[in-house]
PDB file of N, CA and C in Angstrom:
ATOM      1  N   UNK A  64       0.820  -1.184   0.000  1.00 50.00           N
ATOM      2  CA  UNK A  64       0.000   0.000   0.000  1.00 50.00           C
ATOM      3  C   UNK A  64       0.858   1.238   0.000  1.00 50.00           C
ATOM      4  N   UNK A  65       0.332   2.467   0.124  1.00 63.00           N
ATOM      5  CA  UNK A  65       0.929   3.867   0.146  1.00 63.00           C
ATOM      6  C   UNK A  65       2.036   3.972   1.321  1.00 63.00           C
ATOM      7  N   UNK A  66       2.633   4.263   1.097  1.00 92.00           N
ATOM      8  CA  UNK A  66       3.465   4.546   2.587  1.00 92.00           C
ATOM      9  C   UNK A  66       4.547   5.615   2.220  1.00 92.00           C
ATOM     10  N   UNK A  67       5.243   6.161   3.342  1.00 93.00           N
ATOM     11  CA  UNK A  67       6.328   6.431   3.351  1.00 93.00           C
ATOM     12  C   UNK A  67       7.888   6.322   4.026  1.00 93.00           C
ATOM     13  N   UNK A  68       8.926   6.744   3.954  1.00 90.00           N
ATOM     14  CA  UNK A  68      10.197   6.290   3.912  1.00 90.00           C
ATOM     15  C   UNK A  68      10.797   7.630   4.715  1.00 90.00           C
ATOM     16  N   UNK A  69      11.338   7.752   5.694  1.00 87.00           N
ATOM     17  CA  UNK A  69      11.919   9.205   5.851  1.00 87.00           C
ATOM     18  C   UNK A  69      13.591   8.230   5.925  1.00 87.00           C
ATOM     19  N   UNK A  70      14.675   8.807   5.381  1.00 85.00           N
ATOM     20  CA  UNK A  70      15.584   8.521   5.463  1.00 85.00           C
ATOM     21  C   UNK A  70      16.696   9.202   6.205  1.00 85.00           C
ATOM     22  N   UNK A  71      18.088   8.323   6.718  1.00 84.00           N
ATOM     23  CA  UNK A  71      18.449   8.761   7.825  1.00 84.00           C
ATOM     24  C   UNK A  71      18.855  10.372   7.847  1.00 84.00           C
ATOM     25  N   UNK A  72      18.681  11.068   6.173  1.00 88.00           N
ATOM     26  CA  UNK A  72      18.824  12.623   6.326  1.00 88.00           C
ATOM     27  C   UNK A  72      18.076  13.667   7.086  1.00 88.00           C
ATOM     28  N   UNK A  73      16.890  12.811   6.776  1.00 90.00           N
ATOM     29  CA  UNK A  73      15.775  13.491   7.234  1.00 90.00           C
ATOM     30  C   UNK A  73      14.377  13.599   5.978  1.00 90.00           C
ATOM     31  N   UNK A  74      14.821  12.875   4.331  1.00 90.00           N
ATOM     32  CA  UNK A  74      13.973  12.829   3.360  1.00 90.00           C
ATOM     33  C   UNK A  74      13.214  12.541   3.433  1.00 90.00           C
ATOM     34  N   UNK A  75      11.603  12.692   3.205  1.00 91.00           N
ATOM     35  CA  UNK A  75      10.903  12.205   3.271  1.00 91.00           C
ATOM     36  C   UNK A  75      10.707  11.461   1.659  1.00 91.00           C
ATOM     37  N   UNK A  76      10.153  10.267   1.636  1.00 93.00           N
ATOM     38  CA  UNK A  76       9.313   9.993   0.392  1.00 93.00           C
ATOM     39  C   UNK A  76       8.526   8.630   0.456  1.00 93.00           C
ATOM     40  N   UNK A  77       7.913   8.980  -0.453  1.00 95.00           N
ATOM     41  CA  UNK A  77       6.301   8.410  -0.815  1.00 95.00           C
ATOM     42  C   UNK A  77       6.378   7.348  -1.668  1.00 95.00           C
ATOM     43  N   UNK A  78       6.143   6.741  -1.026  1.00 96.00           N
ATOM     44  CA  UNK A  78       6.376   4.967  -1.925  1.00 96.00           C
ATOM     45  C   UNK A  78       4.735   4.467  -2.454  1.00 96.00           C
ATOM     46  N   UNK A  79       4.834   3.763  -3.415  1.00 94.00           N
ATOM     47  CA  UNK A  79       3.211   2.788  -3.859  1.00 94.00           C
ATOM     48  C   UNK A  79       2.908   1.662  -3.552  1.00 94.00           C
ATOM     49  N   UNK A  80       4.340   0.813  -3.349  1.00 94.00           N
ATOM     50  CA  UNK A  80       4.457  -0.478  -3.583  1.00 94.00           C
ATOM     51  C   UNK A  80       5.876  -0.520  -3.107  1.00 94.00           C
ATOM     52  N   UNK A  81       5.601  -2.237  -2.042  1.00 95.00           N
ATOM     53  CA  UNK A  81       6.838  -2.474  -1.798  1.00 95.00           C
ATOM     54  C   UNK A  81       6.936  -3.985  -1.918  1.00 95.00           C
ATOM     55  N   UNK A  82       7.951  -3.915  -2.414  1.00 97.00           N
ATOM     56  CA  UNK A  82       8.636  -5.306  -3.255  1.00 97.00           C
ATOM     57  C   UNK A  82       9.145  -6.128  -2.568  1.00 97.00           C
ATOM     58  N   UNK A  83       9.518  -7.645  -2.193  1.00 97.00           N
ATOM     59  CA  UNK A  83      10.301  -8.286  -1.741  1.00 97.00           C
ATOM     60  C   UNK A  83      11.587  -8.952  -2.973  1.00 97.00           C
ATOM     61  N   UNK A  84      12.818  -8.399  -2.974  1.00 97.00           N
ATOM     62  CA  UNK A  84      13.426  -8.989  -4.090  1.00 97.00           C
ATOM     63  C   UNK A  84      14.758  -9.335  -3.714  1.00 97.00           C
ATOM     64  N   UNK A  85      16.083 -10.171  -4.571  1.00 97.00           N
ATOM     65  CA  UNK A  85      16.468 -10.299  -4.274  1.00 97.00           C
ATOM     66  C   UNK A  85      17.403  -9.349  -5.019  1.00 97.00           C
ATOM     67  N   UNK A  86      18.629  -9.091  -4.043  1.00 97.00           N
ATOM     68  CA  UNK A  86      19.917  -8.078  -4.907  1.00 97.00           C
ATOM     69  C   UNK A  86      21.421  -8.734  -5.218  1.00 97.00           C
ATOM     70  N   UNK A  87      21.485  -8.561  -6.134  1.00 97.00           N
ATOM     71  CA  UNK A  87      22.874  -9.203  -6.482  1.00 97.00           C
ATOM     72  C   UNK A  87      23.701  -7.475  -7.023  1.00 97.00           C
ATOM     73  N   UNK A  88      25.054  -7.559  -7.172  1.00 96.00           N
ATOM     74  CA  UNK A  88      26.088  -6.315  -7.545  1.00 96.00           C
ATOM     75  C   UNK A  88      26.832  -6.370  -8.734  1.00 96.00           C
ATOM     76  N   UNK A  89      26.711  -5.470  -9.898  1.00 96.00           N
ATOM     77  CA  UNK A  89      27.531  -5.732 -10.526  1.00 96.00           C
ATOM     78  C   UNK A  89      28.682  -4.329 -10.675  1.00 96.00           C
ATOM     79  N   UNK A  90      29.707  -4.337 -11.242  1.00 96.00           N
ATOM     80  CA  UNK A  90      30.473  -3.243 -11.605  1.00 96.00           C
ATOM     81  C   UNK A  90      31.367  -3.202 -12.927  1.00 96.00           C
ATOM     82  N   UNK A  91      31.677  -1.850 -13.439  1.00 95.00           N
ATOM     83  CA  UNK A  91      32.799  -1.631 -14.047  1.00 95.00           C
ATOM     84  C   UNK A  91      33.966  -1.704 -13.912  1.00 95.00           C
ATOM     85  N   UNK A  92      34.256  -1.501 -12.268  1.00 94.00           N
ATOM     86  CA  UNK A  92      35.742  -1.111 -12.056  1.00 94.00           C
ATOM     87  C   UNK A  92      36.159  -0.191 -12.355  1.00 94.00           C
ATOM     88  N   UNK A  93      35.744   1.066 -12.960  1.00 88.00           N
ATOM     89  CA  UNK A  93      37.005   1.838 -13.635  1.00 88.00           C
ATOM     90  C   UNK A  93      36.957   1.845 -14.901  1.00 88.00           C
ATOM     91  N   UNK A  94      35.806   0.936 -15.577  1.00 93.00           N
ATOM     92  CA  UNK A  94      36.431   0.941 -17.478  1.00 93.00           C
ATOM     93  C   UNK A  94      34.634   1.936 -17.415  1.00 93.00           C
ATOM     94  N   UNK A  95      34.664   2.808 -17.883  1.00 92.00           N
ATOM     95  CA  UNK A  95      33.573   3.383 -18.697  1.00 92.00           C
ATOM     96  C   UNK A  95      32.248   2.660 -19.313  1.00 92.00           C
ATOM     97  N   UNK A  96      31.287   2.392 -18.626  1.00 95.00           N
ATOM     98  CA  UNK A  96      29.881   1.464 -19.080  1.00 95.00           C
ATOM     99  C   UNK A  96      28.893   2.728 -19.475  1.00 95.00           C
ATOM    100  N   UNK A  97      28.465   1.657 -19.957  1.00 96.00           N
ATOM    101  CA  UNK A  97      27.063   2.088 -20.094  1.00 96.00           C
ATOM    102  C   UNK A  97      25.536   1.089 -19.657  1.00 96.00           C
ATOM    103  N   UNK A  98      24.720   1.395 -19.415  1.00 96.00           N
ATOM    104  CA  UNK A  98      23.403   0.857 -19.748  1.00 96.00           C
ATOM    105  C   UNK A  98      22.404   0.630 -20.710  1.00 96.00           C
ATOM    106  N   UNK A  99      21.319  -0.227 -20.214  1.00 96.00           N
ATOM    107  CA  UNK A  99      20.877  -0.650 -21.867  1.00 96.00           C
ATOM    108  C   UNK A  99      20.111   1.207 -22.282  1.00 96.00           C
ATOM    109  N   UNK A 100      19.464   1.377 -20.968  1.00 96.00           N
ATOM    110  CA  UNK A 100      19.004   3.015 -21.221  1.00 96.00           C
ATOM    111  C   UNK A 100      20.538   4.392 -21.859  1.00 96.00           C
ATOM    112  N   UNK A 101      21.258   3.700 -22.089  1.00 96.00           N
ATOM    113  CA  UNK A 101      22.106   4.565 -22.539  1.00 96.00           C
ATOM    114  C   UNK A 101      22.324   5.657 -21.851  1.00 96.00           C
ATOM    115  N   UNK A 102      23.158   5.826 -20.624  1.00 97.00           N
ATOM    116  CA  UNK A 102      23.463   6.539 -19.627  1.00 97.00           C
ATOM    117  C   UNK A 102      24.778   5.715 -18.880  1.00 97.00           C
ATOM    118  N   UNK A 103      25.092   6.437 -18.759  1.00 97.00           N
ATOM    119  CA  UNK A 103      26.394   6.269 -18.191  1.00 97.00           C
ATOM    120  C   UNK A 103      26.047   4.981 -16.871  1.00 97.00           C
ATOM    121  N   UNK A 104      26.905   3.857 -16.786  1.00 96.00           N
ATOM    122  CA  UNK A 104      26.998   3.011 -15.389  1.00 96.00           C
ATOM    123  C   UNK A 104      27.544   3.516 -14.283  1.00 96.00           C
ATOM    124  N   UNK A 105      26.607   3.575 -13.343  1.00 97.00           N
ATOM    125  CA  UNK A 105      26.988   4.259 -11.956  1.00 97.00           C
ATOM    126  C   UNK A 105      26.389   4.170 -11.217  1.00 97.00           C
ATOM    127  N   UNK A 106      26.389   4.075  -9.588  1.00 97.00           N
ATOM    128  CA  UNK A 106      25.651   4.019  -8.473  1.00 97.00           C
ATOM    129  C   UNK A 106      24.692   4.867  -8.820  1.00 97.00           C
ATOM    130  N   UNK A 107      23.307   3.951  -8.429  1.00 97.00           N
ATOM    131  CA  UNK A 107      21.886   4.416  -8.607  1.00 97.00           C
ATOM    132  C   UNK A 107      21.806   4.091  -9.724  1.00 97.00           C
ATOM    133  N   UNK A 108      22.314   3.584 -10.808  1.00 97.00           N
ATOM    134  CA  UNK A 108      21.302   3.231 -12.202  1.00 97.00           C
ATOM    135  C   UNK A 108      21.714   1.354 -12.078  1.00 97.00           C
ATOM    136  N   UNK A 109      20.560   0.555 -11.481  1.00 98.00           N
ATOM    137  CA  UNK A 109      20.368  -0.926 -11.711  1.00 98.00           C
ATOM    138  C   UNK A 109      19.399  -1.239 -12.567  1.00 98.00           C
ATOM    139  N   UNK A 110      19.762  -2.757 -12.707  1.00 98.00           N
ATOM    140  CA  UNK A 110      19.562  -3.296 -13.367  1.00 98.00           C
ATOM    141  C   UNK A 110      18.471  -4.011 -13.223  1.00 98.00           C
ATOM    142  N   UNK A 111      17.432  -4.183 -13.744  1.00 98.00           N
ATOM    143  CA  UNK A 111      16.005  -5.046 -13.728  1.00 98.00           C
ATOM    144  C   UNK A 111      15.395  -5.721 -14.502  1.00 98.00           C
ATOM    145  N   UNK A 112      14.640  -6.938 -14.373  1.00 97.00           N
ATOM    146  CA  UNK A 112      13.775  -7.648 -15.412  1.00 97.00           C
ATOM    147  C   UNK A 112      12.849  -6.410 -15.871  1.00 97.00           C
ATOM    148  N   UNK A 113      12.582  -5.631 -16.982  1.00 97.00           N
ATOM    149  CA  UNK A 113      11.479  -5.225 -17.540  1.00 97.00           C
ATOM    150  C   UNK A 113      10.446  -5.255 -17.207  1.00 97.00           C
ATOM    151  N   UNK A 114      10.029  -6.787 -17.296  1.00 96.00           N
ATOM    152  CA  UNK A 114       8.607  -7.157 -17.166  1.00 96.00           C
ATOM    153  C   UNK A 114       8.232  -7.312 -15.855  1.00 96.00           C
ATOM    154  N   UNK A 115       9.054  -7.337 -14.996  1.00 97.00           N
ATOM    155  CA  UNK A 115       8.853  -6.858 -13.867  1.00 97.00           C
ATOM    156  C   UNK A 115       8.853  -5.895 -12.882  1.00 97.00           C
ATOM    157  N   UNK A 116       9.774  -4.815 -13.047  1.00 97.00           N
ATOM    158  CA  UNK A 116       9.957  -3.158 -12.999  1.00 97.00           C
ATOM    159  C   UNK A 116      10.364  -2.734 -14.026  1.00 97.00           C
ATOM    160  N   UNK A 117       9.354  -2.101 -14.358  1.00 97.00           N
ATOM    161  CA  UNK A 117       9.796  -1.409 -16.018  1.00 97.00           C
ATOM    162  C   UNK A 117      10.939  -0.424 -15.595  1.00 97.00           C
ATOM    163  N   UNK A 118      11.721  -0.472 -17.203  1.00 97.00           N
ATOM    164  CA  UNK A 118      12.520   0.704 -16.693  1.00 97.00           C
ATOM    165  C   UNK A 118      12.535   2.595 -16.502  1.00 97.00           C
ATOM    166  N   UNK A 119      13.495   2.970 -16.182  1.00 98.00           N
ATOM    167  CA  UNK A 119      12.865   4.373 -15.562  1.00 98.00           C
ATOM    168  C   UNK A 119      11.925   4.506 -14.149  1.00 98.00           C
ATOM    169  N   UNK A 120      11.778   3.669 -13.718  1.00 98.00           N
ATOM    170  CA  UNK A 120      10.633   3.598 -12.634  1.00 98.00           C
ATOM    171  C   UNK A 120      12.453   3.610 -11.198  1.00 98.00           C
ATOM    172  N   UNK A 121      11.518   4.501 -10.518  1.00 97.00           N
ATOM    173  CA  UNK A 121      12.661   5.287  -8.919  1.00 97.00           C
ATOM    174  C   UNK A 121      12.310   3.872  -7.761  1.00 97.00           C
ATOM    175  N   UNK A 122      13.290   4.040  -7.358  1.00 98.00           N
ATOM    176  CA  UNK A 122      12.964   3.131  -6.046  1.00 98.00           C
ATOM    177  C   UNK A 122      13.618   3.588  -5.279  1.00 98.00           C
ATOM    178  N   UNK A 123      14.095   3.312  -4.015  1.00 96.00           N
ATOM    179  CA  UNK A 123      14.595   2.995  -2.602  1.00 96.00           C
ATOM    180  C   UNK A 123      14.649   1.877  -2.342  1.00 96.00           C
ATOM    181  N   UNK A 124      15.769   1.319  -1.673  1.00 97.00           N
ATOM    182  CA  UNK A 124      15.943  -0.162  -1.742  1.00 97.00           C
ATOM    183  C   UNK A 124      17.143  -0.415  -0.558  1.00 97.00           C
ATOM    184  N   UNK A 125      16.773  -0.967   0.331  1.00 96.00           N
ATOM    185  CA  UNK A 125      17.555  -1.654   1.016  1.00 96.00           C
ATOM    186  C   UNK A 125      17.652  -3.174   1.642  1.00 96.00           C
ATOM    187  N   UNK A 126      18.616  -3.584   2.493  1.00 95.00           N
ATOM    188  CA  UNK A 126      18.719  -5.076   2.346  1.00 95.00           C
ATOM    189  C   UNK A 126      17.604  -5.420   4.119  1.00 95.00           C
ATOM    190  N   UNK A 127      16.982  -6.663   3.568  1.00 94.00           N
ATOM    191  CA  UNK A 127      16.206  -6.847   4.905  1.00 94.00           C
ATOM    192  C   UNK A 127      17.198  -7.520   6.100  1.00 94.00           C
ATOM    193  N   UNK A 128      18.600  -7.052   6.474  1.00 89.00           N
ATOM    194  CA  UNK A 128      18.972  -7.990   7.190  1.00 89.00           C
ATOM    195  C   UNK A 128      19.165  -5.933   7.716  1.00 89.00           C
ATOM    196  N   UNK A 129      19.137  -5.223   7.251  1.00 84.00           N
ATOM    197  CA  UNK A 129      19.175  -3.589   7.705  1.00 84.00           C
ATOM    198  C   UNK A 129      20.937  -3.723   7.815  1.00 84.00           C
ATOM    199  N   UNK A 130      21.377  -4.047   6.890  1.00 91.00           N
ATOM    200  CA  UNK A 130      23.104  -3.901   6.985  1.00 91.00           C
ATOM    201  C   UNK A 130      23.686  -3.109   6.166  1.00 91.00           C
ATOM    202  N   UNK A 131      22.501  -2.797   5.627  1.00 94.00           N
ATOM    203  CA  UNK A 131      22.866  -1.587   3.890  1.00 94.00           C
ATOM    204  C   UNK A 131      21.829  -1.103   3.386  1.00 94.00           C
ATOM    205  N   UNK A 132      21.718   0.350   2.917  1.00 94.00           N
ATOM    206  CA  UNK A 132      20.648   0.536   2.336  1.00 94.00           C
ATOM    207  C   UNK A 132      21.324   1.332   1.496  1.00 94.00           C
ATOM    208  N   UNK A 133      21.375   0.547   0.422  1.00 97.00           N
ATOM    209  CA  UNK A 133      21.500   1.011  -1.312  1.00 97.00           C
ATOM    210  C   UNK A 133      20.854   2.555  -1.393  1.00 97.00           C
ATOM    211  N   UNK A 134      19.414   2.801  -0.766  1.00 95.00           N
ATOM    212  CA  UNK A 134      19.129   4.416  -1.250  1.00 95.00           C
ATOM    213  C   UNK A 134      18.350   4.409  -2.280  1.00 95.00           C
ATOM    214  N   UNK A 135      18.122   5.556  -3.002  1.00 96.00           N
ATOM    215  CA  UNK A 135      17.693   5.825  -3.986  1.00 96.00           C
ATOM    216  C   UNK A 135      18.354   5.439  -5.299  1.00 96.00           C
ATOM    217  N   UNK A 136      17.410   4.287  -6.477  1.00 98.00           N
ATOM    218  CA  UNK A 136      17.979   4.574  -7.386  1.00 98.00           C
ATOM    219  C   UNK A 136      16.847   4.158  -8.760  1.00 98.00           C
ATOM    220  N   UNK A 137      17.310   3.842 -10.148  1.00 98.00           N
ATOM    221  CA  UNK A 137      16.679   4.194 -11.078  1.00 98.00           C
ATOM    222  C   UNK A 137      16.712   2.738 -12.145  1.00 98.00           C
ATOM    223  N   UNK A 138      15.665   2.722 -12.679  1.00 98.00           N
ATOM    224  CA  UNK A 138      16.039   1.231 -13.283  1.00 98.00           C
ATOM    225  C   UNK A 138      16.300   1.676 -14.762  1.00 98.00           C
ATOM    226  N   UNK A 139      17.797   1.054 -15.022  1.00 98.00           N
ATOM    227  CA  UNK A 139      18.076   1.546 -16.623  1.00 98.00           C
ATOM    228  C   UNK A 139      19.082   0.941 -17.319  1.00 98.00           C
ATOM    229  N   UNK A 140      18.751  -0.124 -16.608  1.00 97.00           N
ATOM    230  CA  UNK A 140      20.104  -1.515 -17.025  1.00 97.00           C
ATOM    231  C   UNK A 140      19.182  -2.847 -16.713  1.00 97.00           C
ATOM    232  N   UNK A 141      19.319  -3.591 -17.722  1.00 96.00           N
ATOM    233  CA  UNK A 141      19.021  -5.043 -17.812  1.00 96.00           C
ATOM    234  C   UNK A 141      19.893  -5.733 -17.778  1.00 96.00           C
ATOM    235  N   UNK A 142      19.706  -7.155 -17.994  1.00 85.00           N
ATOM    236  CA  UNK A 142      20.987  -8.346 -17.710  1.00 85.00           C
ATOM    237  C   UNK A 142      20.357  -9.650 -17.658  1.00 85.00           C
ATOM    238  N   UNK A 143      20.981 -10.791 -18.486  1.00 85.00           N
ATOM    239  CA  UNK A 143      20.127 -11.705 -19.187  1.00 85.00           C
ATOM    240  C   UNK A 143      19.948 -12.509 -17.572  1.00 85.00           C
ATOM    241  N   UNK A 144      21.270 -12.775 -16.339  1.00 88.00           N
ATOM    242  CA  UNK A 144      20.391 -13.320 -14.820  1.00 88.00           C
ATOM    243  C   UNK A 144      19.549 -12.560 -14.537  1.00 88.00           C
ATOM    244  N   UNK A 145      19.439 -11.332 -14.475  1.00 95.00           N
ATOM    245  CA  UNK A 145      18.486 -10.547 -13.881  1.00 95.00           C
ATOM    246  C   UNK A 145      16.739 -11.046 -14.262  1.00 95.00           C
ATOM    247  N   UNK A 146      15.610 -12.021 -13.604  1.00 96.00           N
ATOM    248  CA  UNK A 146      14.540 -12.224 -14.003  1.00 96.00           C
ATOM    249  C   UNK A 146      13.916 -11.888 -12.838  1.00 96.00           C
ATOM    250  N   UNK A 147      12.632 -11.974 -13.000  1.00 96.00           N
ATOM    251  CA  UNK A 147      11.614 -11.821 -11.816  1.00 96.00           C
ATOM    252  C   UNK A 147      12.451 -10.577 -10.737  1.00 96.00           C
ATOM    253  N   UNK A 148      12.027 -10.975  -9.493  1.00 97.00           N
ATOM    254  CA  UNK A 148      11.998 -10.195  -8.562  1.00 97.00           C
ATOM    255  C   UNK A 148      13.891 -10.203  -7.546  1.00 97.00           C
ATOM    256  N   UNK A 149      14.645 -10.243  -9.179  1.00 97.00           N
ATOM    257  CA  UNK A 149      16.176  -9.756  -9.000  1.00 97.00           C
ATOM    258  C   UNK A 149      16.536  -8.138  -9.548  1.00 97.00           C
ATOM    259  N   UNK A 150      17.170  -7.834  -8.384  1.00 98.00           N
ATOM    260  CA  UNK A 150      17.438  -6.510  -8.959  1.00 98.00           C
ATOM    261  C   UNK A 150      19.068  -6.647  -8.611  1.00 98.00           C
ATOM    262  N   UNK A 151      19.963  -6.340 -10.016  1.00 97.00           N
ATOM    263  CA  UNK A 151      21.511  -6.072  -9.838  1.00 97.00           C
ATOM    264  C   UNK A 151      21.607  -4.515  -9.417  1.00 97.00           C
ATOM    265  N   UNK A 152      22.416  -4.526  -8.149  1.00 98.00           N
ATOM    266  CA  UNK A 152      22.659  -3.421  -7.663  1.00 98.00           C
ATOM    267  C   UNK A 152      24.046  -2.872  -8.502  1.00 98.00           C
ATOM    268  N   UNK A 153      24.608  -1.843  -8.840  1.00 97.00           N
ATOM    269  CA  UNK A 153      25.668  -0.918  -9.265  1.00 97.00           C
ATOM    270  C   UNK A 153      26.464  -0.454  -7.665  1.00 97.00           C
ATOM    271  N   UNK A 154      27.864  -1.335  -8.168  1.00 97.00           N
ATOM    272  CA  UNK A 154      28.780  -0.248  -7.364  1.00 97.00           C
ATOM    273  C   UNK A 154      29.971  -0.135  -8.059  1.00 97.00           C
ATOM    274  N   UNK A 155      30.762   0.599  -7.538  1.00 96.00           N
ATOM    275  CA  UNK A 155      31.914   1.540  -8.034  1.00 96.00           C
ATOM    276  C   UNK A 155      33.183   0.518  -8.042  1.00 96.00           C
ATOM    277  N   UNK A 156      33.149  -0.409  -7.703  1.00 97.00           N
ATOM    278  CA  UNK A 156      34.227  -1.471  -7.763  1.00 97.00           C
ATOM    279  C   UNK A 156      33.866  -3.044  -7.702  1.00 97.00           C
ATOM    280  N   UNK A 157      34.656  -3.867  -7.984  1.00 97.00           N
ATOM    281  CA  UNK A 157      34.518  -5.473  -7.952  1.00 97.00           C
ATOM    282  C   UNK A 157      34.579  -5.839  -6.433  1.00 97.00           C
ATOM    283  N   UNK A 158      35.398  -5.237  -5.755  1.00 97.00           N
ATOM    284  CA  UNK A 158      35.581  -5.406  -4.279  1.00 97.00           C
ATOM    285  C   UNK A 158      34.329  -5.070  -3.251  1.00 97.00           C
ATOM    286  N   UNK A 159      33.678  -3.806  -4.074  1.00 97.00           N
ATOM    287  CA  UNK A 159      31.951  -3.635  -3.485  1.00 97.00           C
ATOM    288  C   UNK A 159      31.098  -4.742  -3.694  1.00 97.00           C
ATOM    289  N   UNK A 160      31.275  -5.067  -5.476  1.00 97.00           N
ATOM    290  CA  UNK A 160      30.383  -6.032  -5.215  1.00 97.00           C
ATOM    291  C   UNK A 160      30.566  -7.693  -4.324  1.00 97.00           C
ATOM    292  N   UNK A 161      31.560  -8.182  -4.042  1.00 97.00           N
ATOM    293  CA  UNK A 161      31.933  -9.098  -3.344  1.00 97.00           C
ATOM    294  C   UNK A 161      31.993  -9.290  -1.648  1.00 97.00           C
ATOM    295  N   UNK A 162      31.892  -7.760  -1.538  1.00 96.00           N
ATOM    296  CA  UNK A 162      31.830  -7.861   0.389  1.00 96.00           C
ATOM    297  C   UNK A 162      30.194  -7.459  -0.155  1.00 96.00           C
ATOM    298  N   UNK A 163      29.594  -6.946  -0.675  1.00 96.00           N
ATOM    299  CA  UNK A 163      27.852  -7.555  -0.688  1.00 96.00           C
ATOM    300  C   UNK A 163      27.237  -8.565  -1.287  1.00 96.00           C
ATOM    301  N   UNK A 164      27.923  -9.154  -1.997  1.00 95.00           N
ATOM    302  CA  UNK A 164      27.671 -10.568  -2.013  1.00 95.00           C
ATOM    303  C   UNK A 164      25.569 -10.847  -2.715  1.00 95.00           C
ATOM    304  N   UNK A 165      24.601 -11.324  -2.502  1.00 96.00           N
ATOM    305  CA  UNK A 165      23.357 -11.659  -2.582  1.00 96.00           C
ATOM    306  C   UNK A 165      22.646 -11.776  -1.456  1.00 96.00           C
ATOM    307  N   UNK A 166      21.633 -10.348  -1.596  1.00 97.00           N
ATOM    308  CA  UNK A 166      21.145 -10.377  -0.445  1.00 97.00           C
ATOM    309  C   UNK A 166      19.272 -10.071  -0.893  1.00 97.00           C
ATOM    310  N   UNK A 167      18.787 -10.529   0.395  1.00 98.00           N
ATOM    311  CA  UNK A 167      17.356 -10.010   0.460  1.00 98.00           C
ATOM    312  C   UNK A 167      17.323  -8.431   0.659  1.00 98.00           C
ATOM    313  N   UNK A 168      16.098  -8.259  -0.138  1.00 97.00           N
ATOM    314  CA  UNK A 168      15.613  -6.652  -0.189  1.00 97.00           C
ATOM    315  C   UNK A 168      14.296  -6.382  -0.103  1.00 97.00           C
ATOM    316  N   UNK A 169      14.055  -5.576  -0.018  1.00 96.00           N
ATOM    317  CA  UNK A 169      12.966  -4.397  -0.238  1.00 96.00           C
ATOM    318  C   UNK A 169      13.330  -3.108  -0.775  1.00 96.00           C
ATOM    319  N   UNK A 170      12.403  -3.399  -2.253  1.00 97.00           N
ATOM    320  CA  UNK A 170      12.080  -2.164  -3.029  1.00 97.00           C
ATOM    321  C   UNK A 170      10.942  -1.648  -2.803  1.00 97.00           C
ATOM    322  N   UNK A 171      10.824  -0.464  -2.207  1.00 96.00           N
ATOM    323  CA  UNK A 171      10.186   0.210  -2.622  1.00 96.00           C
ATOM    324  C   UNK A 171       9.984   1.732  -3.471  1.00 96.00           C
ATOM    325  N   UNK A 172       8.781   1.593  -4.502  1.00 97.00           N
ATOM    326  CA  UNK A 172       8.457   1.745  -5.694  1.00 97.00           C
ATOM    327  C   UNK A 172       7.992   3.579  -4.970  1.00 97.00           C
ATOM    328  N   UNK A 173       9.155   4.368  -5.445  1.00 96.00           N
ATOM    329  CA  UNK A 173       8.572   5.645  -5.132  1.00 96.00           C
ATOM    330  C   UNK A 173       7.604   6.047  -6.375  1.00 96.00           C
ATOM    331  N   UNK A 174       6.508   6.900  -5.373  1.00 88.00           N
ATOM    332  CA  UNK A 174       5.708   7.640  -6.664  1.00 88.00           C
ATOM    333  C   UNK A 174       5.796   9.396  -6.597  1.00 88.00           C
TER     334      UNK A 174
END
C-alpha cells in the first residue's frame, strides 16, 4: 500500500508499492559502461527484469537484514540473470560487489 520512507537525512518519500526482491552487484571497475538506457553506469542506475519493474521507474531499496541501504535509485540496465523479482545493484568497484555478495531486499516503488 501507500506509505512512506523518511531517510536517515531526514527525506521524506512516498512509496506505492513495496517489493520483496532479491539483490545481487555488478560493476565496471574503472572501465567506462554504459546501460541498456544509454546513460552512463553508476551508483543508482540498476539493473532489472522489464517485465517486472519497467525501466525508468525510482525506487529505494535496502537489504532486509538492515546492513545496507542502497538508497535511492533508477532502473536503466538489464541483464540476461536478472529475471523476476532480482534486482543487480551498481557499485563503483569489484571489491563492493563481493563484500555484498546476494542479499534479500525491499524495493520500494517511489511515486
Amino acid at each position: 500500500g501507500d506509505g512512506v520512507i523518511t531517510t536517515a537525512t531526514g527525506e521524506v518519500l512516498t512509496y506505492t508499492q513495496k517489493l520483496d526482491c532479491v539483490a545481487t552487484a555488478y560493476s565496471c571497475d574503472g572501465v567506462p559502461g554504459y546501460t541498456f538506457s544509454g546513460t552512463p553506469a553508476r551508483v543508482g542506475a540498476i539493473a532489472v527484469d522489464p517485465t517486472f519493474i519497467p525501466l525508468g521507474t525510482r525506487m529505494f531499496i535496502m537489504t532486509n537484514d538492515g546492513e545496507y541501504i542502497y538508497g535511492i535509485a533508477t532502473a536503466e540496465d538489464i541483464g540476461g540473470a536478472v529475471k523476476g523479482n532480482i534486482v543487480d545493484l551498481y557499485f563503483d568497484t569489484f571489491a563492493e560487489c563481493y563484500q555484498f555478495g546476494m542479499r534479500e531486499c525491499s524495493v520500494y516503488i517511489l511515486g
